[in-house]
Tab-separated table of C-alpha atoms in Angstrom:
chain	number	residue	atom	x	y	z
A	10	UNK	CA	4.204	-27.726	24.885
A	11	UNK	CA	5.983	-23.836	24.661
A	12	UNK	CA	7.526	-23.175	21.234
A	13	UNK	CA	11.330	-23.633	20.955
A	14	UNK	CA	11.601	-20.788	18.542
A	15	UNK	CA	9.878	-18.440	20.687
A	16	UNK	CA	11.816	-19.574	23.707
A	17	UNK	CA	15.208	-18.655	22.247
A	18	UNK	CA	13.778	-15.550	20.565
A	19	UNK	CA	12.611	-14.310	23.898
A	20	UNK	CA	16.078	-15.554	25.316
A	21	UNK	CA	14.184	-18.117	27.734
A	22	UNK	CA	16.648	-20.624	26.915
A	23	UNK	CA	20.435	-19.863	26.658
A	24	UNK	CA	21.343	-18.142	23.537
A	25	UNK	CA	24.519	-16.076	22.081
A	26	UNK	CA	22.575	-13.091	20.895
A	27	UNK	CA	24.850	-11.044	18.414
A	28	UNK	CA	21.744	-8.488	17.841
A	29	UNK	CA	18.259	-7.864	18.458
A	30	UNK	CA	16.080	-5.062	18.313
A	31	UNK	CA	12.180	-4.719	19.119
A	32	UNK	CA	10.909	-7.373	16.539
A	33	UNK	CA	13.749	-9.626	16.123
A	34	UNK	CA	16.483	-11.695	18.168
A	35	UNK	CA	19.633	-12.740	16.167
A	36	UNK	CA	21.416	-15.745	17.759
A	37	UNK	CA	24.118	-17.666	16.875
A	38	UNK	CA	23.226	-21.288	15.692
A	39	UNK	CA	24.372	-24.037	18.167
A	40	UNK	CA	25.391	-26.239	15.271
A	41	UNK	CA	26.518	-23.708	12.797
A	42	UNK	CA	27.316	-24.598	9.091
A	43	UNK	CA	30.215	-22.209	9.418
A	44	UNK	CA	31.511	-19.809	12.236
A	45	UNK	CA	29.437	-16.850	12.244
A	46	UNK	CA	26.348	-18.859	11.099
A	47	UNK	CA	23.442	-16.956	12.900
A	48	UNK	CA	19.273	-17.468	12.809
A	49	UNK	CA	17.009	-14.383	13.003
A	50	UNK	CA	13.947	-15.198	14.670
A	51	UNK	CA	11.040	-12.965	15.209
A	52	UNK	CA	9.970	-12.460	19.136
A	53	UNK	CA	6.541	-12.943	18.460
A	54	UNK	CA	5.174	-16.387	17.494
A	55	UNK	CA	5.116	-16.717	13.814
A	56	UNK	CA	5.261	-20.076	11.654
A	57	UNK	CA	5.555	-19.181	8.241
A	58	UNK	CA	6.716	-16.316	6.194
A	59	UNK	CA	3.329	-15.612	4.614
A	60	UNK	CA	2.191	-14.583	8.493
A	61	UNK	CA	4.843	-11.883	8.684
A	62	UNK	CA	3.361	-8.206	9.405
A	63	UNK	CA	4.988	-5.550	7.351
A	64	UNK	CA	7.240	-4.414	10.918
A	65	UNK	CA	8.433	-7.826	11.442
A	66	UNK	CA	9.236	-8.320	7.994
A	67	UNK	CA	11.207	-4.840	7.705
A	68	UNK	CA	12.921	-5.728	10.622
A	69	UNK	CA	14.198	-9.290	9.358
A	70	UNK	CA	15.467	-7.687	6.440
A	71	UNK	CA	17.259	-4.928	8.306
A	72	UNK	CA	18.721	-7.346	10.399
A	73	UNK	CA	19.833	-9.572	7.337
A	74	UNK	CA	21.564	-6.449	5.626
A	75	UNK	CA	23.301	-5.595	9.109
A	76	UNK	CA	24.570	-9.505	9.334
A	77	UNK	CA	25.515	-9.523	6.085
A	78	UNK	CA	27.765	-6.572	6.540
A	79	UNK	CA	29.154	-8.037	9.828
A	80	UNK	CA	30.033	-11.549	8.247
A	81	UNK	CA	31.793	-10.052	5.546
A	82	UNK	CA	33.891	-7.665	7.473
A	83	UNK	CA	34.566	-10.440	10.050
A	84	UNK	CA	34.767	-13.624	8.391
A	85	UNK	CA	35.433	-12.670	4.594
A	86	UNK	CA	33.458	-15.325	2.936
A	87	UNK	CA	32.902	-15.841	-0.598
A	88	UNK	CA	29.341	-15.581	-0.197
A	89	UNK	CA	26.419	-15.605	2.263
A	90	UNK	CA	23.252	-17.842	2.133
A	91	UNK	CA	19.988	-16.767	3.876
A	92	UNK	CA	17.850	-19.760	3.786
A	93	UNK	CA	14.391	-20.148	5.532
A	94	UNK	CA	12.285	-23.296	5.847
A	95	UNK	CA	8.578	-23.353	6.035
A	96	UNK	CA	5.759	-25.786	6.463
A	97	UNK	CA	7.143	-29.288	7.651
A	98	UNK	CA	10.588	-28.592	7.155
A	99	UNK	CA	10.615	-25.605	9.641
A	100	UNK	CA	12.156	-27.714	12.628
A	101	UNK	CA	11.314	-25.172	15.058
A	102	UNK	CA	7.922	-24.633	14.194
A	103	UNK	CA	8.670	-20.877	14.392
A	104	UNK	CA	9.971	-18.806	11.512
A	105	UNK	CA	13.465	-18.460	11.180
A	106	UNK	CA	16.001	-17.297	8.897
A	107	UNK	CA	19.707	-18.478	8.675
A	108	UNK	CA	22.448	-16.549	7.618
A	109	UNK	CA	25.449	-18.642	6.544
A	110	UNK	CA	28.941	-17.388	5.707
A	111	UNK	CA	30.190	-19.939	3.117
A	112	UNK	CA	33.500	-20.518	1.029
A	113	UNK	CA	34.223	-21.378	-2.740
A	114	UNK	CA	34.370	-25.523	-2.122
A	115	UNK	CA	31.524	-25.784	0.076
A	116	UNK	CA	28.333	-27.615	-1.007
A	117	UNK	CA	25.433	-26.304	0.731
A	118	UNK	CA	23.654	-29.655	0.128
A	119	UNK	CA	25.857	-30.448	3.580
A	120	UNK	CA	23.877	-27.936	5.069
A	121	UNK	CA	20.697	-30.293	5.020
A	122	UNK	CA	22.591	-33.488	5.882
A	123	UNK	CA	21.300	-35.738	8.449
A	124	UNK	CA	24.601	-35.793	10.386
A	125	UNK	CA	24.757	-36.131	13.932
A	126	UNK	CA	24.502	-32.824	15.752
A	127	UNK	CA	27.263	-31.444	17.638
A	128	UNK	CA	27.099	-28.365	19.618
A	129	UNK	CA	29.765	-26.014	19.167
A	130	UNK	CA	31.897	-25.705	22.049
A	131	UNK	CA	30.529	-22.633	24.451
A	132	UNK	CA	33.971	-21.106	24.488
A	133	UNK	CA	33.742	-20.778	20.579
A	134	UNK	CA	30.602	-19.370	20.729
A	135	UNK	CA	31.115	-16.944	23.088
A	136	UNK	CA	34.188	-16.003	21.325
A	137	UNK	CA	32.329	-15.325	17.839
A	138	UNK	CA	29.463	-13.864	19.698
A	139	UNK	CA	31.870	-10.922	21.275
A	140	UNK	CA	33.239	-10.768	17.539
A	141	UNK	CA	29.996	-10.240	16.060
A	142	UNK	CA	28.797	-7.803	18.586
A	143	UNK	CA	31.863	-5.549	18.617
A	144	UNK	CA	31.442	-5.617	14.721
A	145	UNK	CA	27.913	-5.026	14.540
A	146	UNK	CA	28.333	-2.282	17.172
A	147	UNK	CA	31.080	-0.705	14.930
A	148	UNK	CA	28.598	-0.617	12.025
A	149	UNK	CA	25.737	0.792	13.904
A	150	UNK	CA	27.898	3.524	15.385
A	151	UNK	CA	29.196	4.140	11.548
A	152	UNK	CA	25.829	4.559	10.600
A	153	UNK	CA	26.699	1.877	7.889
A	154	UNK	CA	23.168	0.076	8.094
C-alpha cells in the first residue's frame, strides 16, 4: 500500500500547496485547527525525525521560518505551534510537521481531540491557499527569509 504522506508530499493526491522546494512540500491541512494550519512534508519517504538527512532537516527548518513569517503577517496569531508526532502517534506513517497559528483563548489539547473529522470546504482552502502563496511570494521577493 502506498504511503499517504508520500502521496501528499508529491502531489499524487489533491492538496493545497502553499510552498515547496526540492526537499519539502507545505500543504494546508484538510482538517485545520485554525485557518492557515499547514503541514510540512518531506518529498522523500521518511518515517521519524531521527531518519532525516541534513538537507531535508535544513529544508524543514527553512520552510518553518518562512511559514511562521507568512502566518504572522496574514493571520496575526498570538503564537504559532509547531508539532511533530513520531512513532505510533504519526498518523501518516510519514514524517510531517504541523505549523498551527493559535490564539490566546485556545487550548492546544483540542488539537489532539477525537472529534469527527470535518473536511474544510474546498472554497475556503483555495482562498487560504491563494492568500498564503501571495504572502510567501512577497516574503521571498523581499528576501525576508
